[in-house]
Short mmCIF file of C-alpha atoms in Angstrom, two decimals:
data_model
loop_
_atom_site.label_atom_id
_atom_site.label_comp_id
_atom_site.label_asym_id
_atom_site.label_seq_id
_atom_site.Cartn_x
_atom_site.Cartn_y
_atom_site.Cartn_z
CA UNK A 1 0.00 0.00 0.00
CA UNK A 2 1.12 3.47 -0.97
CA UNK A 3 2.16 5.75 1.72
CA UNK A 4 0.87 9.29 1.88
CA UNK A 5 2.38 12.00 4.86
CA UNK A 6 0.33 15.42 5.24
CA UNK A 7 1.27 18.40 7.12
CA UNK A 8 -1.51 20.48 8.79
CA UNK A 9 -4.41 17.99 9.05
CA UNK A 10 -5.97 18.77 12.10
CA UNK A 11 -8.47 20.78 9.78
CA UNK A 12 -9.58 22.25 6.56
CA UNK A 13 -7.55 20.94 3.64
CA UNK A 14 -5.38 18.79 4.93
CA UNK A 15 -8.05 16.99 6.90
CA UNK A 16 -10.09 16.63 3.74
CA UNK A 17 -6.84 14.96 2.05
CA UNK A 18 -6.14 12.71 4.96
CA UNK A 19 -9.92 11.02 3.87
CA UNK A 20 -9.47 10.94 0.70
CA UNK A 21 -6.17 9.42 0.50
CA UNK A 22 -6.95 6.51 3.43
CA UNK A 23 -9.15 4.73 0.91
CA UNK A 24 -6.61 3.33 -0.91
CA UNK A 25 -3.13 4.52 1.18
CA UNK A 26 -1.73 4.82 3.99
CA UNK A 27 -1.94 8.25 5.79
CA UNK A 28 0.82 9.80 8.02
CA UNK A 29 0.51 13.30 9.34
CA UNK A 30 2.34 15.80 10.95
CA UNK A 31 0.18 18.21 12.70
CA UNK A 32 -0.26 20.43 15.68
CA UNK A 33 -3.69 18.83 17.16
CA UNK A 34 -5.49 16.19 16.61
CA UNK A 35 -9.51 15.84 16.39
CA UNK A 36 -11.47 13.30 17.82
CA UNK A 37 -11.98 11.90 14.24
CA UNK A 38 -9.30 11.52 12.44
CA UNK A 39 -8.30 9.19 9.77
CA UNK A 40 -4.35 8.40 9.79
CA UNK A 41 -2.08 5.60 10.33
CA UNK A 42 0.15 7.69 11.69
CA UNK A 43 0.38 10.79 13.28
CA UNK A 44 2.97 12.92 15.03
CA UNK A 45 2.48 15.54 17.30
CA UNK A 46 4.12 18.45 15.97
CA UNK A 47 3.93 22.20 16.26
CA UNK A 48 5.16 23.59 12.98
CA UNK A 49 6.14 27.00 14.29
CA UNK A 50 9.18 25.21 16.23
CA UNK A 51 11.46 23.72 13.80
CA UNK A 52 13.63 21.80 16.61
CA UNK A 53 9.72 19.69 16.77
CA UNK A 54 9.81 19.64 12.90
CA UNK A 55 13.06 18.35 12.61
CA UNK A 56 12.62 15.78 15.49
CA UNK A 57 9.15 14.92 13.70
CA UNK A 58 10.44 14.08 9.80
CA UNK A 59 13.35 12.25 11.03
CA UNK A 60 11.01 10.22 12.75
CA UNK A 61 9.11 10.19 10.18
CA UNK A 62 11.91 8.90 7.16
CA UNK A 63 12.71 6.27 9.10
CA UNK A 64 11.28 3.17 8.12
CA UNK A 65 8.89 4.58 5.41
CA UNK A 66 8.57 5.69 1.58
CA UNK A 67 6.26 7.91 0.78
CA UNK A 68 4.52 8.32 -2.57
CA UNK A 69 2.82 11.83 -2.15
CA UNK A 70 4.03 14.40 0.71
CA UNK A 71 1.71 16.88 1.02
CA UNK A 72 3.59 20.83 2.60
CA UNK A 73 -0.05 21.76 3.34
CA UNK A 74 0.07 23.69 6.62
CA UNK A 75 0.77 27.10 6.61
CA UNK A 76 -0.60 30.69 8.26
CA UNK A 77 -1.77 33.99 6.60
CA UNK A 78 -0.22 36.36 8.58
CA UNK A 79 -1.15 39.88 9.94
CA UNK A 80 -2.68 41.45 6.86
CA UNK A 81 -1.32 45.20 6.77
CA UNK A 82 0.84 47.95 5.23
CA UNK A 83 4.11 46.23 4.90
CA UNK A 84 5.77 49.59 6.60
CA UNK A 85 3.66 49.02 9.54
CA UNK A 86 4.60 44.90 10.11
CA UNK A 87 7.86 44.54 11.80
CA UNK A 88 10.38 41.89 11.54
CA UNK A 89 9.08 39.63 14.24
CA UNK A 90 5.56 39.33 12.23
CA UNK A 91 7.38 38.02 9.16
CA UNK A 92 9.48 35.66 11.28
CA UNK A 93 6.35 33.51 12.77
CA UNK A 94 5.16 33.08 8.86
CA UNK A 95 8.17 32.41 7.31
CA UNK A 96 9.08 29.56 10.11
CA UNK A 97 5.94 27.68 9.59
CA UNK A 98 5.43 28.65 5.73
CA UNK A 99 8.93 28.30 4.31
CA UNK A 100 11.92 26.91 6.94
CA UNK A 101 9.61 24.20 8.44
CA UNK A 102 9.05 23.03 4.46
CA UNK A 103 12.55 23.51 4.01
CA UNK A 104 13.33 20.82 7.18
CA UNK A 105 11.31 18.45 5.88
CA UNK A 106 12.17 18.67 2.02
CA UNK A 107 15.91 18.57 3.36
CA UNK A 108 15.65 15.07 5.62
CA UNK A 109 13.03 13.64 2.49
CA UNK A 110 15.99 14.02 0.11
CA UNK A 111 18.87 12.73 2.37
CA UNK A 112 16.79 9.79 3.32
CA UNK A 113 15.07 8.94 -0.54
CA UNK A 114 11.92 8.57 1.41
CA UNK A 115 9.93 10.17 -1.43
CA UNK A 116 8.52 10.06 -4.83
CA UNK A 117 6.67 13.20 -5.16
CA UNK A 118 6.54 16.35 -3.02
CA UNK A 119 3.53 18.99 -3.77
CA UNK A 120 3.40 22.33 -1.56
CA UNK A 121 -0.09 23.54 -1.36
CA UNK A 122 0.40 26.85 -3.32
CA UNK A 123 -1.56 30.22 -3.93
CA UNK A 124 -1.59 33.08 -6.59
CA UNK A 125 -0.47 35.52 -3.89
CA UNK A 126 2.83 33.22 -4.98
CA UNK A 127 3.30 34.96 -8.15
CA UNK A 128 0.89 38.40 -7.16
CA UNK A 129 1.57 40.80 -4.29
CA UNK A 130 -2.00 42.55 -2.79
CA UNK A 131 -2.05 45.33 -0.60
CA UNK A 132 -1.70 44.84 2.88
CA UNK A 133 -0.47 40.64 1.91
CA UNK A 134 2.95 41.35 1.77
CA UNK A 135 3.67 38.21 5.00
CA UNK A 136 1.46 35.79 3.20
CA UNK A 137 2.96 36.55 0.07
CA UNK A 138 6.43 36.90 0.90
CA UNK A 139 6.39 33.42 2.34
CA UNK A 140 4.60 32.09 -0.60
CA UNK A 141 6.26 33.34 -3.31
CA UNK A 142 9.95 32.03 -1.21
CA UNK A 143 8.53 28.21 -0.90
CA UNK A 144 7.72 28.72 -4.70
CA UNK A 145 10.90 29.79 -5.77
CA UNK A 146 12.32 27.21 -3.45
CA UNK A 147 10.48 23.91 -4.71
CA UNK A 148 11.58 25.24 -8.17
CA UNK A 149 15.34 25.47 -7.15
CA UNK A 150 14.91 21.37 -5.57
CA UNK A 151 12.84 20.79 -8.83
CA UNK A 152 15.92 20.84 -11.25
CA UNK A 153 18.83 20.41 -8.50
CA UNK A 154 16.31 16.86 -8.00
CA UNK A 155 15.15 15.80 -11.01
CA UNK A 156 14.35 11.84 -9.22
CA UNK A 157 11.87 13.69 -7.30
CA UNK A 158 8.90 15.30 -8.34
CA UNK A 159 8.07 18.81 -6.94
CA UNK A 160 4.73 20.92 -7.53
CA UNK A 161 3.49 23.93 -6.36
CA UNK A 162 -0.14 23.29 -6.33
CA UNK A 163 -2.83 26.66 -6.30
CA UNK A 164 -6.01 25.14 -5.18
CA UNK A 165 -7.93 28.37 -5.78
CA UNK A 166 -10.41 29.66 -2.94
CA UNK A 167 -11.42 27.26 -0.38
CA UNK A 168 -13.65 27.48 2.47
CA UNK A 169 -11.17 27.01 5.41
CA UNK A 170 -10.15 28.76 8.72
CA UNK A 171 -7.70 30.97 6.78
CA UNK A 172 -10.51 32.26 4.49
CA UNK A 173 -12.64 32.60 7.72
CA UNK A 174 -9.59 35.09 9.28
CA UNK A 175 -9.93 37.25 5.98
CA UNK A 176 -13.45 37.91 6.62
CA UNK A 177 -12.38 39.47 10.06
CA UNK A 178 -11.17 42.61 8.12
CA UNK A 179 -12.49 45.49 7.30
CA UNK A 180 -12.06 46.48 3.31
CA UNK A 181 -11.86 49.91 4.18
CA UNK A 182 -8.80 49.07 6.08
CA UNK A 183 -7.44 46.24 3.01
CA UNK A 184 -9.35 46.87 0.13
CA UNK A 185 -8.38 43.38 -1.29
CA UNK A 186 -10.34 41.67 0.70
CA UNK A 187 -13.13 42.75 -0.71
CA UNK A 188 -13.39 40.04 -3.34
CA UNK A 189 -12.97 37.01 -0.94
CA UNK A 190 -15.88 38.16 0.86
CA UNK A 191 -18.21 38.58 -2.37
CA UNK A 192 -16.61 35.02 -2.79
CA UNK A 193 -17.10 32.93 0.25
CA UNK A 194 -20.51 31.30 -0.38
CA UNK A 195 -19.49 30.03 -3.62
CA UNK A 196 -15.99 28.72 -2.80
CA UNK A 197 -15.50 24.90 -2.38
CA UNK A 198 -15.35 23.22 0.65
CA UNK A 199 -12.27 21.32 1.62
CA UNK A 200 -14.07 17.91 0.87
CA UNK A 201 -14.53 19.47 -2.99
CA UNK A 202 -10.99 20.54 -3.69
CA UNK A 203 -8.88 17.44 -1.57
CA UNK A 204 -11.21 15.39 -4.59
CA UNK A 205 -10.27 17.12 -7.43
CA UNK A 206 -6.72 17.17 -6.17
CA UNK A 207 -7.16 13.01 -5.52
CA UNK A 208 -8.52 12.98 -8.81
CA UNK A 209 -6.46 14.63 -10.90
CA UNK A 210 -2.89 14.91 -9.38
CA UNK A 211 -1.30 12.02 -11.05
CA UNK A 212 -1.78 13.85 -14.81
CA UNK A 213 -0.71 17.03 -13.19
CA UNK A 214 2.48 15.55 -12.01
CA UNK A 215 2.81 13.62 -15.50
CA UNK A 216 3.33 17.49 -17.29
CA UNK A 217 6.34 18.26 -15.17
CA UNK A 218 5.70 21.96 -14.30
CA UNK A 219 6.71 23.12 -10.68
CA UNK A 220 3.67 24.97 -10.50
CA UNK A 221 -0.25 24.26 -11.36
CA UNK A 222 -3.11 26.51 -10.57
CA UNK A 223 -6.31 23.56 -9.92
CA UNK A 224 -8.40 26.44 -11.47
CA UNK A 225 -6.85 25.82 -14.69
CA UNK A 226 -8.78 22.22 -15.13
#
């Protein structure tokens, strides 16, 4: 049986993955919490914010399995604001959990050939900056650039950005919190919200089509492009 290992699963995407993928594979997770329900062979206490646990975690992890699919699916928004108004210590928090604790784990996957394909659960604020976004996409657009860097230093392995498009999580429910007034761009996430997908709808059509997305070799695929 195939071996699948998810980051963030204690909700939202990466909880909807972790079902899908235990049909036919076996799920391992790294995550901060775990719910009452949950559906994984494995799962390791971790908080993501302290990469001396993340470290400790994949090594762990590596070391009596191969993994088909790792999914870098955890990650934070980040204070939305003027970038002149954020200091340093507000980037360091986002970049920890949305770049260096991906960078750990890529790092111990490679030295270990514990893994076939590695796909980082992406956004278009990787390639697009928005007012008052400049955390989340600072950190996005460095794990980008990075999986593209271990995509031809690595060609054995497979790496993918992967945009899902909007879903209906936690992180979408923090953007609702502001006031457009204050960041304009969030304007269009809340005219979106009742018409994004739920996690359930978006960990399928990943299930469902990631194999021929992997099959065209690009580092980076935007699901709304189907």
């Amino acid at each position: 049986m195939d071996k699948v290992l998810i980051t963030g699963t204690t909700s939202g995407l990466g909880a909807s993955l972790s079902r899908v993928y235990e049909s036919n594979c076996s799920v391992h997770s790294i995550s901060r919490n775990k719910p009452d329900h949950y559906y994984w062979d494995v799962h390791r206490d971790c908080d993501l914010a302290n990469l001396n646990q993340v470290e400790r975690a994949i090594k762990c992890a590596c070391e009596t399995n191969y993994y088909k699919y790792v999914f870098l699916n955890a990650g934070i928004l980040g204070q939305l604001a003027e970038s002149s108004n954020l200091d340093t210590p507000h980037y360091k928090a986002a970049f920890d959990i949305n770049v260096w604790s991906n960078k750990i784990i890529i790092d111990e996957l490679l030295k270990t050939k514990t893994v076939e394909n590695i796909i980082c659960i992406s956004s278009g604020a990787a390639s697009k900056g928005y007012y008052g976004w400049s955390i989340y996409c600072a950190t996005k657009a460095a794990i980008k650039q990075l999986m593209s860097c271990y995509a031809i230093e690595n060609p054995e392995v497979n790496f993918l950005s992967l945009a899902p498009g909007l879903v209906k999580t936690k992180m979408q429910n923090e953007i609702q919190q502001y006031d457009e007034r204050d960041i304009p761009s969030v304007k269009k996430f809340k005219e979106a919200y009742e018409t994004m997908q739920t996690p359930d709808e978006c960990a399928k059509k990943i299930y469902k089509h990631l194999d021929s997305i992997l099959e065209q070799k690009q580092d980076f695929f935007d699901l709304r492009n189907l």
